[in-house]
């Protein structure tokens, strides 16, 4: 049986209530997921 590899299709970007960047993705097979990116505060370095 062949192994399935998810093909990432970006569905959009959003911002959470706490200010994080959220990327929404899906695959042609119907799977979907999101990835959260922490946004650094420029004054915190």
Short mmCIF file of the C-alpha atoms (twelve columns), coordinates in Angstrom:
data_MODEL
# 
_entry.id   MODEL 
# 
loop_
_atom_site.group_PDB 
_atom_site.id 
_atom_site.type_symbol 
_atom_site.label_atom_id 
_atom_site.label_alt_id 
_atom_site.label_comp_id 
_atom_site.label_asym_id 
_atom_site.label_seq_id 
_atom_site.Cartn_x 
_atom_site.Cartn_y 
_atom_site.Cartn_z 
_atom_site.pdbx_PDB_model_num 
ATOM 1  C CA . UNK A 1  0.000  0.000  0.000  1 
ATOM 2  C CA . UNK A 2  1.487  3.403  -0.935 1 
ATOM 3  C CA . UNK A 3  2.249  5.863  1.846  1 
ATOM 4  C CA . UNK A 4  0.230  9.109  1.863  1 
ATOM 5  C CA . UNK A 5  2.084  12.413 2.065  1 
ATOM 6  C CA . UNK A 6  0.009  15.444 3.066  1 
ATOM 7  C CA . UNK A 7  0.090  18.273 0.545  1 
ATOM 8  C CA . UNK A 8  -0.174 21.523 2.514  1 
ATOM 9  C CA . UNK A 9  -2.678 23.993 1.094  1 
ATOM 10 C CA . UNK A 10 -2.717 27.256 3.033  1 
ATOM 11 C CA . UNK A 11 -6.289 28.262 3.840  1 
ATOM 12 C CA . UNK A 12 -5.560 31.521 5.623  1 
ATOM 13 C CA . UNK A 13 -3.927 33.370 8.450  1 
ATOM 14 C CA . UNK A 14 -5.407 34.775 11.625 1 
ATOM 15 C CA . UNK A 15 -4.471 36.351 14.930 1 
ATOM 16 C CA . UNK A 16 -5.463 34.734 18.213 1 
ATOM 17 C CA . UNK A 17 -6.887 36.693 21.144 1 
ATOM 18 C CA . UNK A 18 -3.452 36.593 22.779 1 
ATOM 19 C CA . UNK A 19 -1.768 38.081 19.680 1 
ATOM 20 C CA . UNK A 20 -0.273 34.914 18.184 1 
ATOM 21 C CA . UNK A 21 -0.176 34.377 14.416 1 
ATOM 22 C CA . UNK A 22 -2.195 31.294 13.365 1 
ATOM 23 C CA . UNK A 23 -1.792 29.601 9.962  1 
ATOM 24 C CA . UNK A 24 -4.664 27.344 8.830  1 
ATOM 25 C CA . UNK A 25 -3.804 24.561 6.369  1 
ATOM 26 C CA . UNK A 26 -5.426 21.502 4.832  1 
ATOM 27 C CA . UNK A 27 -4.703 18.607 2.475  1 
ATOM 28 C CA . UNK A 28 -6.665 17.295 -0.497 1 
ATOM 29 C CA . UNK A 29 -7.397 14.148 1.549  1 
ATOM 30 C CA . UNK A 30 -9.537 16.191 3.967  1 
ATOM 31 C CA . UNK A 31 -7.076 16.521 6.847  1 
ATOM 32 C CA . UNK A 32 -6.735 20.007 8.319  1 
ATOM 33 C CA . UNK A 33 -4.507 21.584 10.944 1 
ATOM 34 C CA . UNK A 34 -3.266 24.881 12.286 1 
ATOM 35 C CA . UNK A 35 0.164  26.100 13.341 1 
ATOM 36 C CA . UNK A 36 0.656  28.812 15.954 1 
ATOM 37 C CA . UNK A 37 3.594  31.217 15.764 1 
ATOM 38 C CA . UNK A 38 4.672  33.135 18.852 1 
ATOM 39 C CA . UNK A 39 5.200  36.791 17.996 1 
ATOM 40 C CA . UNK A 40 8.187  38.348 19.704 1 
ATOM 41 C CA . UNK A 41 7.747  41.730 21.290 1 
ATOM 42 C CA . UNK A 42 10.525 43.901 19.805 1 
ATOM 43 C CA . UNK A 43 11.058 45.569 23.165 1 
ATOM 44 C CA . UNK A 44 11.779 42.254 24.967 1 
ATOM 45 C CA . UNK A 45 15.256 41.590 23.533 1 
# 
